Amino acid sequence: MKHFDDINDDEIRIIGNENHPATPPRRPFWRRWWFWVICAVVWLFLALVIYFVAKGGSRPHHGGYDTEDLELAGPAETDAVAPTLVKSAPATVVERDTVVNDVPLRLRTPVNALPELIVGIPDSTDEHLVLVLQAADIRADNHGIVGAFVRKGELLSRGVAKRGFCAIIGRSMQLGMAESTPLFEEAINKEGYFFRQYPLVESGRMVENKPKGKALRHALCELDGRVVTVSSLDKESFHDFAQALEDLGVESALALTGGDAYGFLRNEEIGFQSWGDIRLWKNAPNVNFIVWRVAE
């Protein structure tokens, strides 16, 4: 009797159902279309992550120029900063937002504009003004200007209650910290500008100040050889604001009036933009501003 599994050497036997051939082997997953779609999505996600990390978490800047492409007017006076000028371009303000130590900051770089000091509320309809911020603080007792203040060679106030200073002589600006400086007399003799405020950064290191509490902060800074203003977008203490400026790489920084201080800017992309409460300052006879006016 021949058993089913007895197969001769010259015999071929088909195992399985003749009407249902064996299922063909499945292709490897790396040869399937959906695998490559998933890979493309993953690589796109990683590329976006790397891009934003390389940007350092900065928000987009506005104003029509890249700050790296701006040129200084130079040569400036020793230790002074020249204005930022771009040939054949309109006066404007370049804005850039960033975050340092969890402190959101807004940087503004005036372009093709020269700084000066004025007393009184500036005319917001004057299209020659591209950037305006309050400069020296006002005394609570007699409403006078705190510290020395020189406007186009005219001495309006004396005092060294605050060691920080800003001197604008000719086309250059110098920020510093000293109880006495020859730049004060030079500003008078050369029809320049001078005012005092709290110093925030000197020689790349933050400076501690006595006032406590938190408020919106504004500062006049030297950064990468340019004059910029830096404003906090949240209420910050002097300490945290100064520390953020140091970590940002600011070489020198002088506080400007903060809190509800009034100011505005004008550029092609944003148009006109103001901040603060102008109603608080309309009746202040010595309210003063640092303004950047279209360079002629």
Short mmCIF file of C-alpha atoms in Angstrom, two decimals:
data_model
loop_
_atom_site.label_atom_id
_atom_site.label_comp_id
_atom_site.label_asym_id
_atom_site.label_seq_id
_atom_site.Cartn_x
_atom_site.Cartn_y
_atom_site.Cartn_z
CA MET A 1 0.00 0.00 0.00
CA LYS A 2 1.40 3.40 -1.05
CA HIS A 3 1.32 6.12 1.54
CA PHE A 4 0.47 9.73 0.71
CA ASP A 5 3.85 11.07 1.71
CA ASP A 6 5.83 8.52 -0.22
CA ILE A 7 7.32 10.42 -3.16
CA ASN A 8 9.64 8.81 -5.70
CA ASP A 9 12.81 10.52 -6.85
CA ASP A 10 11.31 11.18 -10.32
CA GLU A 11 7.90 12.29 -9.08
CA ILE A 12 6.59 15.89 -8.64
CA ARG A 13 3.62 16.58 -6.43
CA ILE A 14 1.80 19.97 -6.05
CA ILE A 15 0.77 20.74 -2.53
CA GLY A 16 -2.24 22.98 -1.97
CA ASN A 17 -5.38 23.88 -3.82
CA GLU A 18 -4.83 24.16 -7.52
CA ASN A 19 -7.59 26.76 -7.81
CA HIS A 20 -6.06 29.07 -5.17
CA PRO A 21 -2.35 29.64 -5.72
CA ALA A 22 -0.20 30.80 -2.78
CA THR A 23 -0.33 34.52 -1.89
CA PRO A 24 2.66 36.39 -3.35
CA PRO A 25 5.15 37.84 -0.77
CA ARG A 26 4.41 41.40 0.49
CA ARG A 27 6.72 44.19 -0.65
CA PRO A 28 9.04 45.69 2.03
CA PHE A 29 7.51 48.79 3.68
CA TRP A 30 10.35 50.96 2.36
CA ARG A 31 9.08 50.28 -1.16
CA ARG A 32 5.58 51.54 -0.41
CA TRP A 33 4.44 55.08 -1.34
CA TRP A 34 3.11 55.97 2.11
CA PHE A 35 6.52 55.30 3.68
CA TRP A 36 8.15 58.03 1.57
CA VAL A 37 5.30 60.45 2.25
CA ILE A 38 5.84 60.00 6.00
CA CYS A 39 9.60 60.51 5.56
CA ALA A 40 9.03 63.74 3.63
CA VAL A 41 6.74 65.11 6.34
CA VAL A 42 9.23 64.22 9.09
CA TRP A 43 12.15 65.84 7.25
CA LEU A 44 10.11 68.98 6.58
CA PHE A 45 9.22 69.23 10.28
CA LEU A 46 12.86 68.80 11.33
CA ALA A 47 13.98 71.43 8.83
CA LEU A 48 11.47 73.93 10.23
CA VAL A 49 12.58 73.20 13.81
CA ILE A 50 16.26 73.71 12.91
CA TYR A 51 15.43 76.95 11.08
CA PHE A 52 13.57 78.52 14.01
CA VAL A 53 16.19 77.37 16.52
CA ALA A 54 18.90 78.97 14.38
CA LYS A 55 16.88 82.20 14.33
CA GLY A 56 17.14 82.23 18.12
CA GLY A 57 13.41 82.51 18.70
CA SER A 58 13.28 86.00 17.24
CA ARG A 59 10.06 87.35 15.82
CA PRO A 60 10.08 88.93 12.37
CA HIS A 61 11.46 92.44 12.07
CA HIS A 62 9.72 95.21 10.20
CA GLY A 63 10.72 98.38 8.44
CA GLY A 64 12.05 97.37 5.03
CA TYR A 65 15.72 96.77 5.93
CA ASP A 66 17.78 93.98 7.44
CA THR A 67 19.77 95.47 10.33
CA GLU A 68 22.84 93.52 9.22
CA ASP A 69 22.84 95.45 5.93
CA LEU A 70 22.72 98.91 7.49
CA GLU A 71 25.78 101.12 7.34
CA LEU A 72 27.08 103.61 9.88
CA ALA A 73 27.60 107.21 8.86
CA GLY A 74 31.17 107.25 10.30
CA PRO A 75 33.74 108.12 11.03
CA ALA A 76 32.35 108.99 14.45
CA GLU A 77 34.06 110.81 17.26
CA THR A 78 36.11 108.72 19.68
CA ASP A 79 33.83 106.45 21.76
CA ALA A 80 30.82 108.00 20.03
CA VAL A 81 28.27 106.24 17.83
CA ALA A 82 27.46 107.59 14.38
CA PRO A 83 23.92 107.52 12.99
CA THR A 84 22.84 104.68 10.71
CA LEU A 85 22.52 105.87 7.11
CA VAL A 86 21.55 104.04 3.93
CA LYS A 87 22.19 105.77 0.62
CA SER A 88 19.22 106.48 -1.66
CA ALA A 89 16.68 105.26 0.90
CA PRO A 90 13.97 107.04 2.91
CA ALA A 91 14.21 107.73 6.62
CA THR A 92 12.55 104.96 8.61
CA VAL A 93 12.69 102.79 11.72
CA VAL A 94 13.64 99.11 11.59
CA GLU A 95 11.77 97.08 14.22
CA ARG A 96 12.76 93.65 15.52
CA ASP A 97 11.28 91.63 18.37
CA THR A 98 13.21 89.09 20.40
CA VAL A 99 13.10 87.32 23.76
CA VAL A 100 16.02 87.28 26.21
CA ASN A 101 15.79 85.47 29.55
CA ASP A 102 12.01 85.22 29.12
CA VAL A 103 11.90 89.02 28.72
CA PRO A 104 10.21 90.02 25.43
CA LEU A 105 11.95 93.02 23.88
CA ARG A 106 11.33 95.30 20.90
CA LEU A 107 14.37 96.84 19.19
CA ARG A 108 14.05 99.94 17.02
CA THR A 109 16.86 101.21 14.79
CA PRO A 110 16.46 104.70 13.29
CA VAL A 111 17.72 104.86 9.71
CA ASN A 112 18.63 108.06 7.83
CA ALA A 113 17.55 110.15 10.82
CA LEU A 114 19.47 112.31 13.30
CA PRO A 115 18.74 112.56 17.06
CA GLU A 116 17.99 115.72 19.01
CA LEU A 117 16.23 116.75 22.24
CA ILE A 118 13.04 118.79 22.40
CA VAL A 119 10.86 120.10 25.22
CA GLY A 120 7.09 119.87 24.85
CA ILE A 121 4.80 117.41 23.11
CA PRO A 122 6.09 116.72 19.59
CA ASP A 123 3.84 117.17 16.59
CA SER A 124 2.72 113.69 15.57
CA THR A 125 1.74 114.99 12.11
CA ASP A 126 5.31 116.10 11.38
CA GLU A 127 6.44 113.51 8.84
CA HIS A 128 10.07 114.50 9.40
CA LEU A 129 9.93 112.76 12.81
CA VAL A 130 10.45 109.00 12.49
CA LEU A 131 11.00 108.00 16.14
CA VAL A 132 10.06 109.76 19.40
CA LEU A 133 10.53 108.65 23.04
CA GLN A 134 10.47 110.52 26.34
CA ALA A 135 13.97 111.20 27.60
CA ALA A 136 14.63 112.67 31.09
CA ASP A 137 12.26 112.21 34.01
CA ILE A 138 10.21 115.05 35.54
CA ARG A 139 10.44 115.98 39.23
CA ALA A 140 7.31 115.41 41.30
CA ASP A 141 7.77 118.52 43.47
CA ASN A 142 8.40 121.39 41.03
CA HIS A 143 7.86 119.53 37.72
CA GLY A 144 11.37 120.43 36.58
CA ILE A 145 13.67 118.18 34.56
CA VAL A 146 15.67 115.73 36.65
CA GLY A 147 19.41 116.22 36.16
CA ALA A 148 21.41 118.25 33.68
CA PHE A 149 19.64 119.00 30.42
CA VAL A 150 21.01 120.89 27.41
CA ARG A 151 18.91 121.65 24.34
CA LYS A 152 20.84 122.90 21.33
CA GLY A 153 23.47 124.51 23.55
CA GLU A 154 20.94 125.99 25.98
CA LEU A 155 21.24 124.86 29.59
CA LEU A 156 17.74 124.14 30.91
CA SER A 157 18.55 122.13 34.03
CA ARG A 158 21.46 121.17 36.28
CA GLY A 159 22.19 118.26 38.59
CA VAL A 160 23.75 114.79 38.77
CA ALA A 161 21.02 112.88 40.59
CA LYS A 162 21.48 110.15 37.97
CA ARG A 163 24.95 109.13 36.83
CA GLY A 164 24.03 108.00 33.34
CA PHE A 165 24.19 110.48 30.48
CA CYS A 166 23.61 110.92 26.77
CA ALA A 167 25.54 113.54 24.79
CA ILE A 168 24.63 114.41 21.21
CA ILE A 169 27.26 116.56 19.54
CA GLY A 170 27.27 117.08 15.81
CA ARG A 171 26.09 113.89 14.13
CA SER A 172 27.29 111.56 16.87
CA MET A 173 25.89 110.27 20.16
CA GLN A 174 27.77 109.07 23.22
CA LEU A 175 26.33 107.15 26.17
CA GLY A 176 28.18 106.85 29.46
CA MET A 177 28.14 106.82 33.25
CA ALA A 178 29.95 109.50 35.28
CA GLU A 179 29.13 112.20 37.78
CA SER A 180 31.24 114.64 35.78
CA THR A 181 32.05 114.63 32.07
CA PRO A 182 33.55 117.25 29.72
CA LEU A 183 30.82 116.31 27.21
CA PHE A 184 28.41 118.43 29.25
CA GLU A 185 30.38 121.63 28.58
CA GLU A 186 31.09 120.54 25.02
CA ALA A 187 27.37 120.15 24.34
CA ILE A 188 26.83 123.73 25.53
CA ASN A 189 29.73 125.16 23.55
CA LYS A 190 28.88 123.33 20.31
CA GLU A 191 25.11 123.76 20.41
CA GLY A 192 24.62 120.09 21.19
CA TYR A 193 22.30 118.13 23.45
CA PHE A 194 22.77 116.48 26.84
CA PHE A 195 20.57 114.76 29.45
CA ARG A 196 20.88 112.39 32.38
CA GLN A 197 19.06 109.19 33.29
CA TYR A 198 19.64 105.92 35.13
CA PRO A 199 22.50 103.88 33.61
CA LEU A 200 21.51 100.31 32.76
CA VAL A 201 24.60 98.89 31.04
CA GLU A 202 28.18 100.18 31.05
CA SER A 203 31.06 98.51 29.18
CA GLY A 204 28.87 95.50 28.48
CA ARG A 205 27.91 94.89 32.12
CA MET A 206 24.57 95.63 33.75
CA VAL A 207 24.31 98.39 36.36
CA GLU A 208 22.12 98.06 39.46
CA ASN A 209 19.71 100.89 40.29
CA LYS A 210 17.80 101.67 43.48
CA PRO A 211 14.22 102.09 42.16
CA LYS A 212 12.16 98.92 42.65
CA GLY A 213 8.90 97.73 41.18
CA LYS A 214 7.93 96.73 37.68
CA ALA A 215 6.92 98.87 34.73
CA LEU A 216 7.23 99.02 30.98
CA ARG A 217 10.85 99.94 30.31
CA HIS A 218 12.55 101.89 27.52
CA ALA A 219 16.27 102.31 26.94
CA LEU A 220 18.67 104.08 24.63
CA CYS A 221 21.42 101.62 23.69
CA GLU A 222 24.59 101.02 21.76
CA LEU A 223 24.37 97.62 20.10
CA ASP A 224 26.73 96.30 17.42
CA GLY A 225 28.05 99.80 16.85
CA ARG A 226 24.60 101.27 16.24
CA VAL A 227 22.22 103.41 18.26
CA VAL A 228 19.01 101.50 18.98
CA THR A 229 16.14 101.85 21.40
CA VAL A 230 14.97 98.79 23.32
CA SER A 231 11.56 98.52 24.96
CA SER A 232 10.14 95.77 27.15
CA LEU A 233 6.80 94.40 25.98
CA ASP A 234 5.89 93.35 29.54
CA LYS A 235 6.36 95.12 32.85
CA GLU A 236 9.88 94.43 34.15
CA SER A 237 12.08 95.46 37.07
CA PHE A 238 15.17 97.56 36.39
CA HIS A 239 17.31 94.55 37.34
CA ASP A 240 15.66 92.09 34.93
CA PHE A 241 15.56 94.65 32.12
CA ALA A 242 19.24 95.56 32.54
CA GLN A 243 20.22 91.88 32.72
CA ALA A 244 18.33 91.19 29.50
CA LEU A 245 20.14 94.09 27.80
CA GLU A 246 23.51 92.74 28.93
CA ASP A 247 22.69 89.26 27.64
CA LEU A 248 21.47 90.80 24.38
CA GLY A 249 25.01 92.11 23.86
CA VAL A 250 24.38 95.79 24.52
CA GLU A 251 27.60 97.73 25.13
CA SER A 252 26.02 100.79 26.81
CA ALA A 253 22.44 101.54 27.81
CA LEU A 254 20.67 104.51 29.36
CA ALA A 255 17.13 104.32 30.74
CA LEU A 256 14.42 106.46 29.20
CA THR A 257 11.16 107.43 30.87
CA GLY A 258 9.10 104.27 31.29
CA GLY A 259 5.62 103.30 32.44
CA ASP A 260 3.00 105.36 30.61
CA ALA A 261 5.61 107.41 28.76
CA TYR A 262 4.42 108.65 25.37
CA GLY A 263 6.16 107.95 22.10
CA PHE A 264 5.61 107.13 18.44
CA LEU A 265 7.29 105.94 15.27
CA ARG A 266 6.68 106.26 11.58
CA ASN A 267 7.82 103.93 8.80
CA GLU A 268 6.59 102.66 5.44
CA GLU A 269 5.41 99.25 6.63
CA ILE A 270 3.58 100.15 9.84
CA GLY A 271 2.74 103.77 9.06
CA PHE A 272 2.17 105.71 12.27
CA GLN A 273 2.22 103.91 15.62
CA SER A 274 2.10 105.42 19.11
CA TRP A 275 2.27 104.09 22.67
CA GLY A 276 1.80 105.40 26.20
CA ASP A 277 -0.78 107.93 27.40
CA ILE A 278 -0.32 111.42 25.96
CA ARG A 279 -3.06 112.80 28.23
CA LEU A 280 -0.77 112.42 31.26
CA TRP A 281 1.83 114.76 29.76
CA LYS A 282 -0.09 117.50 27.97
CA ASN A 283 0.03 119.80 31.00
CA ALA A 284 3.64 118.98 31.99
CA PRO A 285 5.64 122.11 30.98
CA ASN A 286 9.01 120.34 30.98
CA VAL A 287 8.11 117.02 29.41
CA ASN A 288 10.97 116.28 27.01
CA PHE A 289 11.76 113.84 24.25
CA ILE A 290 14.59 112.41 22.24
CA VAL A 291 13.49 112.47 18.62
CA TRP A 292 15.01 111.27 15.37
CA ARG A 293 14.41 113.67 12.52
CA VAL A 294 14.91 112.97 8.80
CA ALA A 295 18.58 113.59 7.97
CA GLU A 296 19.17 116.44 5.51
#
